[in-house]
JSON list of C-alpha atoms in Angstrom, two decimals:
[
{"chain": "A", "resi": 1, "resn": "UNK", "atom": "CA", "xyz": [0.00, 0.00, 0.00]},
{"chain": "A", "resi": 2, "resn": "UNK", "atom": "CA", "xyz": [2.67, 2.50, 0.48]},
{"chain": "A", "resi": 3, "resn": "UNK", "atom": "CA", "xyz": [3.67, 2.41, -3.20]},
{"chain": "A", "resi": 4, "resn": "UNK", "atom": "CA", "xyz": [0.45, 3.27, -3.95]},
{"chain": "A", "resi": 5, "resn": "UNK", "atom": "CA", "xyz": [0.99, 6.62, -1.61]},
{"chain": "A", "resi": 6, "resn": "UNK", "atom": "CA", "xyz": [4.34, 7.08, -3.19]},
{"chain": "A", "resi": 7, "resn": "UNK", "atom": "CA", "xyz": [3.41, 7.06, -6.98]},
{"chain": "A", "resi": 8, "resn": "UNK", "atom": "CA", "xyz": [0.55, 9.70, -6.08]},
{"chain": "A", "resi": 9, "resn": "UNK", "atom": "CA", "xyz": [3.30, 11.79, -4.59]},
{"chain": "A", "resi": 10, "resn": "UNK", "atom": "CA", "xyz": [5.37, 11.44, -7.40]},
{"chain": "A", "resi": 11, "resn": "UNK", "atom": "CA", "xyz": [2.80, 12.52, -9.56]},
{"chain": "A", "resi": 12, "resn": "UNK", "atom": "CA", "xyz": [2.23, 15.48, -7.03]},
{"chain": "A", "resi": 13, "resn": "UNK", "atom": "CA", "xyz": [5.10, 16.98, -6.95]},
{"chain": "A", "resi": 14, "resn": "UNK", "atom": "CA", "xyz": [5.34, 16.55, -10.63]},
{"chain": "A", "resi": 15, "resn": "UNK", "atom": "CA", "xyz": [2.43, 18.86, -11.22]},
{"chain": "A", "resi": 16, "resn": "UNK", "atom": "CA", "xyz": [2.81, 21.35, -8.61]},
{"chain": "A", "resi": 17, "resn": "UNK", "atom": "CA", "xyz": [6.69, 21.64, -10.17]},
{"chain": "A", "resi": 18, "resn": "UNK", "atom": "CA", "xyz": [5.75, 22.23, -13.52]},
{"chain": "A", "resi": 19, "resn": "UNK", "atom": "CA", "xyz": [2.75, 24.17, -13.60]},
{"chain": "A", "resi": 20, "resn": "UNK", "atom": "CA", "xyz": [0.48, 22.50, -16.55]},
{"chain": "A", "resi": 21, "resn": "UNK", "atom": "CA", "xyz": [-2.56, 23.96, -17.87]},
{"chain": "A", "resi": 22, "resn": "UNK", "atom": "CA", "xyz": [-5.68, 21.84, -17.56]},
{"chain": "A", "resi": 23, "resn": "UNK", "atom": "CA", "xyz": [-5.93, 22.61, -21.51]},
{"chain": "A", "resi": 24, "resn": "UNK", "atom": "CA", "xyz": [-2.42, 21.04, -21.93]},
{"chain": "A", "resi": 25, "resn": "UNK", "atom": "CA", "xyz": [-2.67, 18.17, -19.98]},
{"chain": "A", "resi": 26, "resn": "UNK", "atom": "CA", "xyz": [-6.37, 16.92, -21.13]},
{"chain": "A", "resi": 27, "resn": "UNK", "atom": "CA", "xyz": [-6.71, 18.08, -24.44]},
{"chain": "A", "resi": 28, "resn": "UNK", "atom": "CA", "xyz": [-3.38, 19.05, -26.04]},
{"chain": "A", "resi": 29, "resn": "UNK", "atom": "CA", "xyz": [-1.52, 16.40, -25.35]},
{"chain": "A", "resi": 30, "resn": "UNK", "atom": "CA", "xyz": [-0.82, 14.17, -27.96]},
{"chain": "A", "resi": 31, "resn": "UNK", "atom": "CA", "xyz": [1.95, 12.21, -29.65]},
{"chain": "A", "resi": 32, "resn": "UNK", "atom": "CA", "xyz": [3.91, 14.77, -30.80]},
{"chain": "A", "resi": 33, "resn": "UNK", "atom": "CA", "xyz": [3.89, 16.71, -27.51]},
{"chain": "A", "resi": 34, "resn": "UNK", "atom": "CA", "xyz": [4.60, 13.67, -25.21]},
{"chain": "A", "resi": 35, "resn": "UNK", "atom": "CA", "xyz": [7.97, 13.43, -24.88]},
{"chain": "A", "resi": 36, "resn": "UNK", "atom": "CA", "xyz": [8.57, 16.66, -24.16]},
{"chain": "A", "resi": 37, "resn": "UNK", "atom": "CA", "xyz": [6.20, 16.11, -21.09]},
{"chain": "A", "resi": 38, "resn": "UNK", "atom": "CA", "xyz": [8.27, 12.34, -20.49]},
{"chain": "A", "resi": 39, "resn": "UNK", "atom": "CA", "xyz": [11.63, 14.40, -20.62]},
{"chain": "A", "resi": 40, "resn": "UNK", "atom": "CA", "xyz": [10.59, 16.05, -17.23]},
{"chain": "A", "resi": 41, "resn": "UNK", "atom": "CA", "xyz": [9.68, 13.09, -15.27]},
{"chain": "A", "resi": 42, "resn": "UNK", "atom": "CA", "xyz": [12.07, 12.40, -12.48]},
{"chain": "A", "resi": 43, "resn": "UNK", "atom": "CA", "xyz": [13.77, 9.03, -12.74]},
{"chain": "A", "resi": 44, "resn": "UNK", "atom": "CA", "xyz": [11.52, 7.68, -9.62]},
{"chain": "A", "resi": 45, "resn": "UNK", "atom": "CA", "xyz": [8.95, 7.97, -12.12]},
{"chain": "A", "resi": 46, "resn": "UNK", "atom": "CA", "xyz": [9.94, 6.84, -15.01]},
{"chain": "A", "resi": 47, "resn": "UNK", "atom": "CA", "xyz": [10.56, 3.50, -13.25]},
{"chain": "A", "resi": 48, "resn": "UNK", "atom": "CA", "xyz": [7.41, 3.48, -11.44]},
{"chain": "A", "resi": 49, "resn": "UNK", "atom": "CA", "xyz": [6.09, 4.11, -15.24]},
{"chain": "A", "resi": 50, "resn": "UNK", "atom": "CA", "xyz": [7.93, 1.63, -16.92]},
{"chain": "A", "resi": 51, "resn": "UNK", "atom": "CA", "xyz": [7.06, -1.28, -13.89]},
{"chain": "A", "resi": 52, "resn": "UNK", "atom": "CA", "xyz": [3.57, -0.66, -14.45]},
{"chain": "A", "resi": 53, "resn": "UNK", "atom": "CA", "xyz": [3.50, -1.26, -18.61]},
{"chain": "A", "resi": 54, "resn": "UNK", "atom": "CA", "xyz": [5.88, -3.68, -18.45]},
{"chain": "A", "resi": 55, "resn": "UNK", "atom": "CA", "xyz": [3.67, -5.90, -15.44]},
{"chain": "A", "resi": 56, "resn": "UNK", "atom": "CA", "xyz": [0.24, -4.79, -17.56]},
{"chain": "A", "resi": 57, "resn": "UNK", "atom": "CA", "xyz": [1.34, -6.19, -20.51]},
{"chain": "A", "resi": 58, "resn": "UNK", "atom": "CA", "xyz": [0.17, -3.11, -22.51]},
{"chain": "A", "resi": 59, "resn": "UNK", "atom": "CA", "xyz": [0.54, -2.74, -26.29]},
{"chain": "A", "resi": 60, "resn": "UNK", "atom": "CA", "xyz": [0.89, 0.92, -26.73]},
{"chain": "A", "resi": 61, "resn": "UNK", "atom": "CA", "xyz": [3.61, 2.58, -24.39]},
{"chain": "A", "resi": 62, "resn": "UNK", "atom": "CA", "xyz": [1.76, 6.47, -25.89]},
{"chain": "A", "resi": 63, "resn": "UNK", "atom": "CA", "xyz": [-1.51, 5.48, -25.45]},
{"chain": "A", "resi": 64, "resn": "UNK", "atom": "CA", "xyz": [-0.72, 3.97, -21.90]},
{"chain": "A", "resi": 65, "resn": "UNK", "atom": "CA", "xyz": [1.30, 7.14, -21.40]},
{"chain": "A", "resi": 66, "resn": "UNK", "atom": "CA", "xyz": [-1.09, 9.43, -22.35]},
{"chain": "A", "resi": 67, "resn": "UNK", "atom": "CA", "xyz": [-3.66, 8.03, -20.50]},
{"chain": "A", "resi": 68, "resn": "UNK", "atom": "CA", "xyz": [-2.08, 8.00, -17.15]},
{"chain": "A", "resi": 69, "resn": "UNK", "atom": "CA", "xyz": [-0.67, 11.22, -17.12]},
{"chain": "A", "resi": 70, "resn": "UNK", "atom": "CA", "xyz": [-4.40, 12.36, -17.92]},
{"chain": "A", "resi": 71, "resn": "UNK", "atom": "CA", "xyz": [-5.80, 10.15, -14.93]},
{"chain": "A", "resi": 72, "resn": "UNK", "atom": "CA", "xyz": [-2.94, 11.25, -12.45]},
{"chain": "A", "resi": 73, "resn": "UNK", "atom": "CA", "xyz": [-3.88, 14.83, -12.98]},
{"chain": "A", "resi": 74, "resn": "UNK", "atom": "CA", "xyz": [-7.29, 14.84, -12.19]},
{"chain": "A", "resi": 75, "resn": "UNK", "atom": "CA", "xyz": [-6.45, 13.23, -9.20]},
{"chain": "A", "resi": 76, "resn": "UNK", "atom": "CA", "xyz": [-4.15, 15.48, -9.13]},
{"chain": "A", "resi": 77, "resn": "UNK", "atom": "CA", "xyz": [-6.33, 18.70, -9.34]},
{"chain": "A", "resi": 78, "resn": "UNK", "atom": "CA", "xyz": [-8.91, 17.12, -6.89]},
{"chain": "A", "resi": 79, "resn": "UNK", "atom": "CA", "xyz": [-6.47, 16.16, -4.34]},
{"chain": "A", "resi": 80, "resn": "UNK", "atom": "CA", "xyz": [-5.05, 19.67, -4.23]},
{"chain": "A", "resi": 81, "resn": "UNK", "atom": "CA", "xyz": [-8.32, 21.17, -4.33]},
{"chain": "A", "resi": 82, "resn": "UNK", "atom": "CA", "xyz": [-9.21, 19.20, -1.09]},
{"chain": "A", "resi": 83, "resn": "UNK", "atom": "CA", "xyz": [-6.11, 19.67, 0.37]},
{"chain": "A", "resi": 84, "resn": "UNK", "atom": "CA", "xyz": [-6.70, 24.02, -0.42]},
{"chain": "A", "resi": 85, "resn": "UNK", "atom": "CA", "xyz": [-10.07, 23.21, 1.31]},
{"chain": "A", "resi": 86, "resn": "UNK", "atom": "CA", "xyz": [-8.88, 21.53, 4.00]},
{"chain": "A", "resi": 87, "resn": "UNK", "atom": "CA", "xyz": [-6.19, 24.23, 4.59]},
{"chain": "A", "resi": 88, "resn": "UNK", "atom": "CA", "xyz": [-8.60, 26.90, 4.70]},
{"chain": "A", "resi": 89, "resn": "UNK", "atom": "CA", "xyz": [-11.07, 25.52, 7.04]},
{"chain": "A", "resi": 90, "resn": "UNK", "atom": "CA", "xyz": [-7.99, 24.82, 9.43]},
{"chain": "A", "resi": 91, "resn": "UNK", "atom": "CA", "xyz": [-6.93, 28.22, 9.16]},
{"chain": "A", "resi": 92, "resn": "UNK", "atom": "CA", "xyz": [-10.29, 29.69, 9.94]},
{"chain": "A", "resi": 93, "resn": "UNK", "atom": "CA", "xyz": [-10.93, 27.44, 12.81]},
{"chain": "A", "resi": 94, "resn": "UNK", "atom": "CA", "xyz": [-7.59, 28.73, 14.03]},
{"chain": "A", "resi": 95, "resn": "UNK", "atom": "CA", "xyz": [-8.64, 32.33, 13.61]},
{"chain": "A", "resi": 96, "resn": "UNK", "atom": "CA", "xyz": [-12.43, 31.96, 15.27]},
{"chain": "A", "resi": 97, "resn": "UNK", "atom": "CA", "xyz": [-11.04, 29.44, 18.24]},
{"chain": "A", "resi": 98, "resn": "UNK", "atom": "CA", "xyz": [-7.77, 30.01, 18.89]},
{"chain": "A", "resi": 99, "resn": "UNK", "atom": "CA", "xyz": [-6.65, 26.58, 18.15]},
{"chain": "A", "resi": 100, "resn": "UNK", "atom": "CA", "xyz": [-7.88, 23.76, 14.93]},
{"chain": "A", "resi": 101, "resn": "UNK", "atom": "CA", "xyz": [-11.45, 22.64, 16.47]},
{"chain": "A", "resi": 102, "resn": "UNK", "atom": "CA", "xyz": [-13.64, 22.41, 13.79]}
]
């Protein structure tokens, strides 16, 4: 279970250090435009990447590609929208109570 935690960190601090568009990542990318997405992935990544095509058994290394990065981001996007959430509530809790009691 912790690899599962680890790869959606990975793919976390991918994001929030490269600073995607929505438009890029779920309807511009393509193809042509993929490596030079692949070209930033850290090396942790690429691994994690290449473990899970490889154990799949998948055909098309783009497609697969293509489609995770596309998954991973809108987990992406709602897991940092909660987490903004989250944040905010804590810090108003904090400014009403004096301490985080929600």
């Amino acid at each position: 279970m912790p690899e599962v935690f680890n790869y959606s960190a990975d793919w976390f601090e991918f994001f929030e250090k490269n600073k995607f568009s929505e438009k890029f990542i779920m309807e511009d990318l393509s193809f042509s435009n993929l490596n030079m997405l692949v070209d930033k992935f850290t090396i942790q990544l690429r691994v994690k990447l290449e473990s899970i095509f490889h154990e799949n058994n998948y055909l098309h290394k783009e497609h697969f590609l293509i489609r995770e990065i596309q998954y991973q981001y809108m987990f992406y996007t709602l897991t940092r929208k909660a987490y903004i959430k989250c944040i905010a509530e804590v810090n108003a809790s904090i400014e009403r109570n004096g301490c985080a009691f929600f």
